[in-house]
CSV table of C-alpha atoms in Angstrom, one decimal:
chain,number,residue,atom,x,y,z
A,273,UNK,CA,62.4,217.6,197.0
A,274,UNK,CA,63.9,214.3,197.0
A,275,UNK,CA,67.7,213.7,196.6
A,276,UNK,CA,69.1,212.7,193.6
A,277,UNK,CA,70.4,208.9,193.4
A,278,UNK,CA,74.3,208.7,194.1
A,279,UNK,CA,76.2,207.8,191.5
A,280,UNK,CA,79.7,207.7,192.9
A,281,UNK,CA,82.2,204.5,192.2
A,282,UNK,CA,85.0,203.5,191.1
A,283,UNK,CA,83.5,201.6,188.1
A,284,UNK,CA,80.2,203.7,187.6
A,285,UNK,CA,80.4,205.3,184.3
A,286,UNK,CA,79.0,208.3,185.9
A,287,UNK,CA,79.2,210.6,183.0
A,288,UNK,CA,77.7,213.9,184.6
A,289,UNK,CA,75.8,216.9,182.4
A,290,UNK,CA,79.5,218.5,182.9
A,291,UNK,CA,80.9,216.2,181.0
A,292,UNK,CA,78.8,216.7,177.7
A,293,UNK,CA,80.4,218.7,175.4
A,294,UNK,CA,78.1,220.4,172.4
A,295,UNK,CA,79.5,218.5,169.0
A,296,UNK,CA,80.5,215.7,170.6
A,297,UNK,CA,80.6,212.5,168.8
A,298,UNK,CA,81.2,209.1,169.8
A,299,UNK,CA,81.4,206.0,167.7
A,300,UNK,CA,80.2,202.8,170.2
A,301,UNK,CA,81.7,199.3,169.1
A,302,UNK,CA,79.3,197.2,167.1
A,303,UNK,CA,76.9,194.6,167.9
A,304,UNK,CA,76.4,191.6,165.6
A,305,UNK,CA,72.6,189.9,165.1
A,306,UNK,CA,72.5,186.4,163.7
A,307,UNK,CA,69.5,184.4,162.7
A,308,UNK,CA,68.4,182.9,166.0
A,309,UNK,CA,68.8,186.5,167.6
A,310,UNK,CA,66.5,188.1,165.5
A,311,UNK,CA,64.1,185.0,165.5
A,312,UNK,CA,64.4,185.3,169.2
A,313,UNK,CA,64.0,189.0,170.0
A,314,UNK,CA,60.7,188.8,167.4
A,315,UNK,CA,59.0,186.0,168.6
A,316,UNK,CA,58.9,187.8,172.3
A,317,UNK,CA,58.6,191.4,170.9
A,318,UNK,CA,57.6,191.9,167.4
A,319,UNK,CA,56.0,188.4,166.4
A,320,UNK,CA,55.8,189.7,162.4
A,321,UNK,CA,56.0,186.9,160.3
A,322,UNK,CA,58.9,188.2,157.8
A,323,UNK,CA,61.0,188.2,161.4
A,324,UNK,CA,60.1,185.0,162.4
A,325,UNK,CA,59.5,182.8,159.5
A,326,UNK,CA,62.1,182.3,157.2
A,327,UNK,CA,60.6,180.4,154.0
A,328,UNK,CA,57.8,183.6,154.2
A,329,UNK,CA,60.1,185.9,154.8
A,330,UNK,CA,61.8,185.1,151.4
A,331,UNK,CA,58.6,185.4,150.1
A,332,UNK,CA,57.7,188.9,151.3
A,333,UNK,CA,58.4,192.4,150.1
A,334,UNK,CA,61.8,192.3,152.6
A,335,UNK,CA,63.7,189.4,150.0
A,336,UNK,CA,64.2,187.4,153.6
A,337,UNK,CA,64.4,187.4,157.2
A,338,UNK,CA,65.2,190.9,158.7
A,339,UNK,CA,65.5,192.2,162.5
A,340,UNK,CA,62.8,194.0,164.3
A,341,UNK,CA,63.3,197.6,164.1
A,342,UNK,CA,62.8,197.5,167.8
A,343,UNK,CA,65.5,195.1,168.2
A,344,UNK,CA,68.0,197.5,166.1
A,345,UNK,CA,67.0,200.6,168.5
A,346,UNK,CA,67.6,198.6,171.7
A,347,UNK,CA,70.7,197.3,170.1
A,348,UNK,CA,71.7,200.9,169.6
A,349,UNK,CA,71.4,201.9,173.4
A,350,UNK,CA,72.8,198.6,174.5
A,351,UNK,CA,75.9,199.9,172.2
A,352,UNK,CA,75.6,203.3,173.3
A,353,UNK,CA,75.6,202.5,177.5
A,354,UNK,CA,78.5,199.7,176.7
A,355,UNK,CA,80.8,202.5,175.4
A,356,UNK,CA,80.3,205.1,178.3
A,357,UNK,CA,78.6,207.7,176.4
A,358,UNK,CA,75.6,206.8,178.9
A,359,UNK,CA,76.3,205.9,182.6
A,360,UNK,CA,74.7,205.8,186.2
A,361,UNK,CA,74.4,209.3,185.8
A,362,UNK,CA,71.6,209.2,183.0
A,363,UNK,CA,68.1,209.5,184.4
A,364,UNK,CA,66.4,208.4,181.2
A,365,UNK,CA,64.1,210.5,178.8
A,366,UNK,CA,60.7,211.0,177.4
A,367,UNK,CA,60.9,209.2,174.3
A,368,UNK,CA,62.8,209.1,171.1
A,369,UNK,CA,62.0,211.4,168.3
A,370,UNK,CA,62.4,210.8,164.6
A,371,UNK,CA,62.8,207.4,164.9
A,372,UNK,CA,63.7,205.3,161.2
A,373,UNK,CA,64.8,202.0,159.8
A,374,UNK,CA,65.7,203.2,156.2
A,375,UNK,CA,67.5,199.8,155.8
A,376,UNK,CA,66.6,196.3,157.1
A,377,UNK,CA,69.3,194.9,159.2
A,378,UNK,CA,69.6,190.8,158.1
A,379,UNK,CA,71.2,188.4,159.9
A,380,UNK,CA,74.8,188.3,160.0
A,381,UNK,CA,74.7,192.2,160.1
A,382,UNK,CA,77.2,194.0,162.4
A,383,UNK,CA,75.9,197.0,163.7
A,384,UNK,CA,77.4,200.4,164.6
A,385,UNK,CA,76.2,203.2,166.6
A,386,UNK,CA,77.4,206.6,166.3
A,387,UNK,CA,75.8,209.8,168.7
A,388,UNK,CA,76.2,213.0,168.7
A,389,UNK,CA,75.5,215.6,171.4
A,390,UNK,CA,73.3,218.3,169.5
A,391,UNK,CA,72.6,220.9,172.5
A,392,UNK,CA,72.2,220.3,176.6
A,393,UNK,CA,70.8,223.2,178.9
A,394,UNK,CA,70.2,223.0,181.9
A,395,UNK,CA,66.5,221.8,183.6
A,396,UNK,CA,64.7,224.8,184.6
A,397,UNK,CA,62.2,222.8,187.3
A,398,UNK,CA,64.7,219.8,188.1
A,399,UNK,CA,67.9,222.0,189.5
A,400,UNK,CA,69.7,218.8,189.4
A,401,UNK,CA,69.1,217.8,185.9
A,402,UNK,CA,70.5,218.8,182.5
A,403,UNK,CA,68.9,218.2,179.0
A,404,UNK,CA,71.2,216.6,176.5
A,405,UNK,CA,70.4,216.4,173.1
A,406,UNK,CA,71.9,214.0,171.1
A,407,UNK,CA,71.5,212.2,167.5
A,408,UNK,CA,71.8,208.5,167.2
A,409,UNK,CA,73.0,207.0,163.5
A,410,UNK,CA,73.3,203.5,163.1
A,411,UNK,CA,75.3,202.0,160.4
A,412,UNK,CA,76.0,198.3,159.3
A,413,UNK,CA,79.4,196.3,158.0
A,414,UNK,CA,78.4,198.0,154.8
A,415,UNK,CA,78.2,201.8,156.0
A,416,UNK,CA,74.3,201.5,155.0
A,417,UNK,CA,72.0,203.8,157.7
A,418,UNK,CA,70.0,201.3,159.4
A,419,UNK,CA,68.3,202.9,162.3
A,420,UNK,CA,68.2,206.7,162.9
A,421,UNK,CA,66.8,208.8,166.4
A,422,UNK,CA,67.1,211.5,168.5
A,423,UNK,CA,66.3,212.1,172.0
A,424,UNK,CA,66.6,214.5,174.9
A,425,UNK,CA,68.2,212.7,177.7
A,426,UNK,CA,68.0,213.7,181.2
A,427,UNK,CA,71.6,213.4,183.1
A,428,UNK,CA,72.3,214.6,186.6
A,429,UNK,CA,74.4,217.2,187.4
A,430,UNK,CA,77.5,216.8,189.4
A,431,UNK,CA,77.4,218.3,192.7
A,432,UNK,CA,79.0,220.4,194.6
A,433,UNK,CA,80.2,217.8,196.7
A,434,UNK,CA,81.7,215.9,193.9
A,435,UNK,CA,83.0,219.1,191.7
């Protein structure tokens, strides 16, 4: 079995399974997208016209240029590993579930995460892993839902070395 990455420091973030607590919320400081981000992000990622073309974006169903719904979910983690909610500790996870965009986000929008810790157990075949569930809403300046996912994220346990 190999041996879980160390994750000791004095500026790691290293928030542990342990530290998880069932009902947990935690509201992440916003992130702001302006036009020449969400040009930007879309012409490498999601080359859609109504996110990269502003006279045809005008014209389309969206009233004007909005962000990549991608760009809004990877804004959410950025927001969500900047306020220590995730660390060094977090091993990733298997996808996100229940991903939305019931609102465009347009540029000049400021962008909030919130999270919310749903359940955790422990991994039954990765003895040094726990399961965290958690619920990601993402609001803008206006309190309008923007994005909306949930995951299961896999975060190491702290061991007995470091308890």
């Amino acid at each position: 079995m190999s041996r879980p990455p160390t994750v000791e420091g004095p500026d790691d973030r290293a928030r542990h399974y342990e530290d998880y607590t069932v009902g947990e919320t935690v509201h992440a400081p916003g992130v702001s997208l302006t036009e020449s981000d969400i040009i930007d992000f879309a012409f490498r990622y999601d080359p859609q016209a109504f996110h990269t073309d502003i006279e045809f974006a005008k014209q389309s169903i969206h009233g004007g240029l909005i962000a990549s719904g991608w760009q809004v979910g990877a804004a959410s983690f950025r927001m969500l590993i900047q306020s220590g909610f995730f660390g060094r500790a977090s091993m990733g996870s298997s996808g996100l579930n229940n991903l939305r965009w019931p609102k465009p986000t347009r540029p000049g929008d400021t962008l909030y995460a919130r999270v919310t810790v749903l359940s955790k157990r422990e991994s039954r075949s990765r003895p040094e892993l726990g399961l965290v569930e958690i619920e990601c809403i993402v609001e803008n300046q206006r309190g309008e839902v923007c994005c909306t996912w949930d995951t299961v994220q896999l975060v190491l346990k702290r061991s007995e070395a470091m308890a």
